XYZ file of C-alpha atoms in Angstrom:
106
model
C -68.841 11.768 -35.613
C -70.734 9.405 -37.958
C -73.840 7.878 -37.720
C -75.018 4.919 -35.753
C -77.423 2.532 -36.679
C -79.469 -0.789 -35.381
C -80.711 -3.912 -37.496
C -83.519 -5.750 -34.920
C -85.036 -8.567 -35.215
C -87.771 -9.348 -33.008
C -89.516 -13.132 -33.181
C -93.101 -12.693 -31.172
C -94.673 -15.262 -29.653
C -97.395 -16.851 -31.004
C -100.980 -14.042 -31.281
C -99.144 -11.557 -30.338
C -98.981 -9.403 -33.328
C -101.705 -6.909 -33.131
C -100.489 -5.791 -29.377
C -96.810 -5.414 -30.478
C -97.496 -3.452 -33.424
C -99.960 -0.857 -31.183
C -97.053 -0.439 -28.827
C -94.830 0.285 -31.542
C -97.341 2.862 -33.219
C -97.484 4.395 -29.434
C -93.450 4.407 -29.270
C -92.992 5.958 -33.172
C -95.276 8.777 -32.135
C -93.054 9.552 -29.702
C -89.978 9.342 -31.716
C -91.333 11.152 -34.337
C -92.669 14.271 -31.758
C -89.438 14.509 -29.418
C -86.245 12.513 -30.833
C -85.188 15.247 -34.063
C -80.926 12.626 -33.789
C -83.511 9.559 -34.928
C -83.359 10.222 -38.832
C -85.207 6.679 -39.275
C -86.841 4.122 -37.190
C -88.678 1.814 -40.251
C -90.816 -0.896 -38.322
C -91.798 -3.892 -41.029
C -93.374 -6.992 -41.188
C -91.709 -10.005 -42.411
C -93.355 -11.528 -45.413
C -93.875 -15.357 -45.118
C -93.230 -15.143 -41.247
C -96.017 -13.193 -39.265
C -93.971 -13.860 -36.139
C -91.608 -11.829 -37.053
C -90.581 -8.004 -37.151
C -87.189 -5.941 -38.822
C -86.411 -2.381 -37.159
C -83.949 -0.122 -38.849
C -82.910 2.567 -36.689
C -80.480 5.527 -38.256
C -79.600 7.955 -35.687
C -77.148 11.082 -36.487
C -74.855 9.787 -33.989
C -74.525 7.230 -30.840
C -75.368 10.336 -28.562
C -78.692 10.083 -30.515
C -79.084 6.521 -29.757
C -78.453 7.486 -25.996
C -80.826 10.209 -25.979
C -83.344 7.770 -27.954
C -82.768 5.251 -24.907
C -83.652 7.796 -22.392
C -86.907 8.623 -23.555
C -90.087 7.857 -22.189
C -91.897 6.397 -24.625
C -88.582 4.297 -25.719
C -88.386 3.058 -21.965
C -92.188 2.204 -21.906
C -91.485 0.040 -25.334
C -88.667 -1.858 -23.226
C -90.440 -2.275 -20.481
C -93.692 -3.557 -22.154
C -92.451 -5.631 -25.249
C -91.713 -8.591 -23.112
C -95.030 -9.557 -23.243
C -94.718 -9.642 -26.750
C -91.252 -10.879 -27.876
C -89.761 -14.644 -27.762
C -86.541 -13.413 -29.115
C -84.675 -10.288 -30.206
C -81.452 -10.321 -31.718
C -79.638 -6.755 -32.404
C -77.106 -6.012 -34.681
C -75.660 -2.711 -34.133
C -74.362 -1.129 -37.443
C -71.434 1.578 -38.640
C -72.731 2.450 -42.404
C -69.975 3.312 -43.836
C -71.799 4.144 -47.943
C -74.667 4.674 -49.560
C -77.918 6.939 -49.688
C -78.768 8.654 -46.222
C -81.815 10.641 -45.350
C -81.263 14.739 -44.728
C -79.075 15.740 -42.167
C -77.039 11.984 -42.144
C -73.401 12.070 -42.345
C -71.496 9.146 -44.158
């Protein structure tokens, strides 16, 4: 199996900022405590565009991104983030080379 990975883009509607990014901190604790497949979920700001927010997600393998869907905290995120988001757009990725944290295959 290889990994699997996610490129998100999230465009938030117009204040809502400051709530999105506490209900992200809330949903990376969680990831961080119970989800050991997740090898990296990097949350960033966009510079120039304070509407909008990158995810990469590297997980050791799709059943990790299953797992990582099943999750509490990752179903609270969905559930909530409505509030928050205008748009998302997902690109779901197959890396195939470069530089991978421990425990990543290529």
């Amino acid at each position: 199996m290889t990994n699997f990975g996610l490129f998100v883009r999230f465009t938030l509607r117009d204040g809502a900022g400051e709530a999105f990014d506490e209900l992200i901190r809330e949903t990376a604790a969680g990831i961080q405590a119970h989800e050991p497949g997740t090898l990296v979920y990097a949350c960033h700001e966009v510079e120039g565009a304070p509407n909008e927010r990158i995810f990469f997600e590297l997980y050791a393998d799709h059943a990790a991104f299953v797992e990582h869907e099943r999750q509490p905290h990752t179903r609270h995120f969905l559930a909530e983030r409505s509030k928050y988001v205008e748009k998302t757009e997902v690109d779901r990725l197959q890396p195939y080379a470069g530089k991978y944290p421990t425990g990543a295959k290529k």
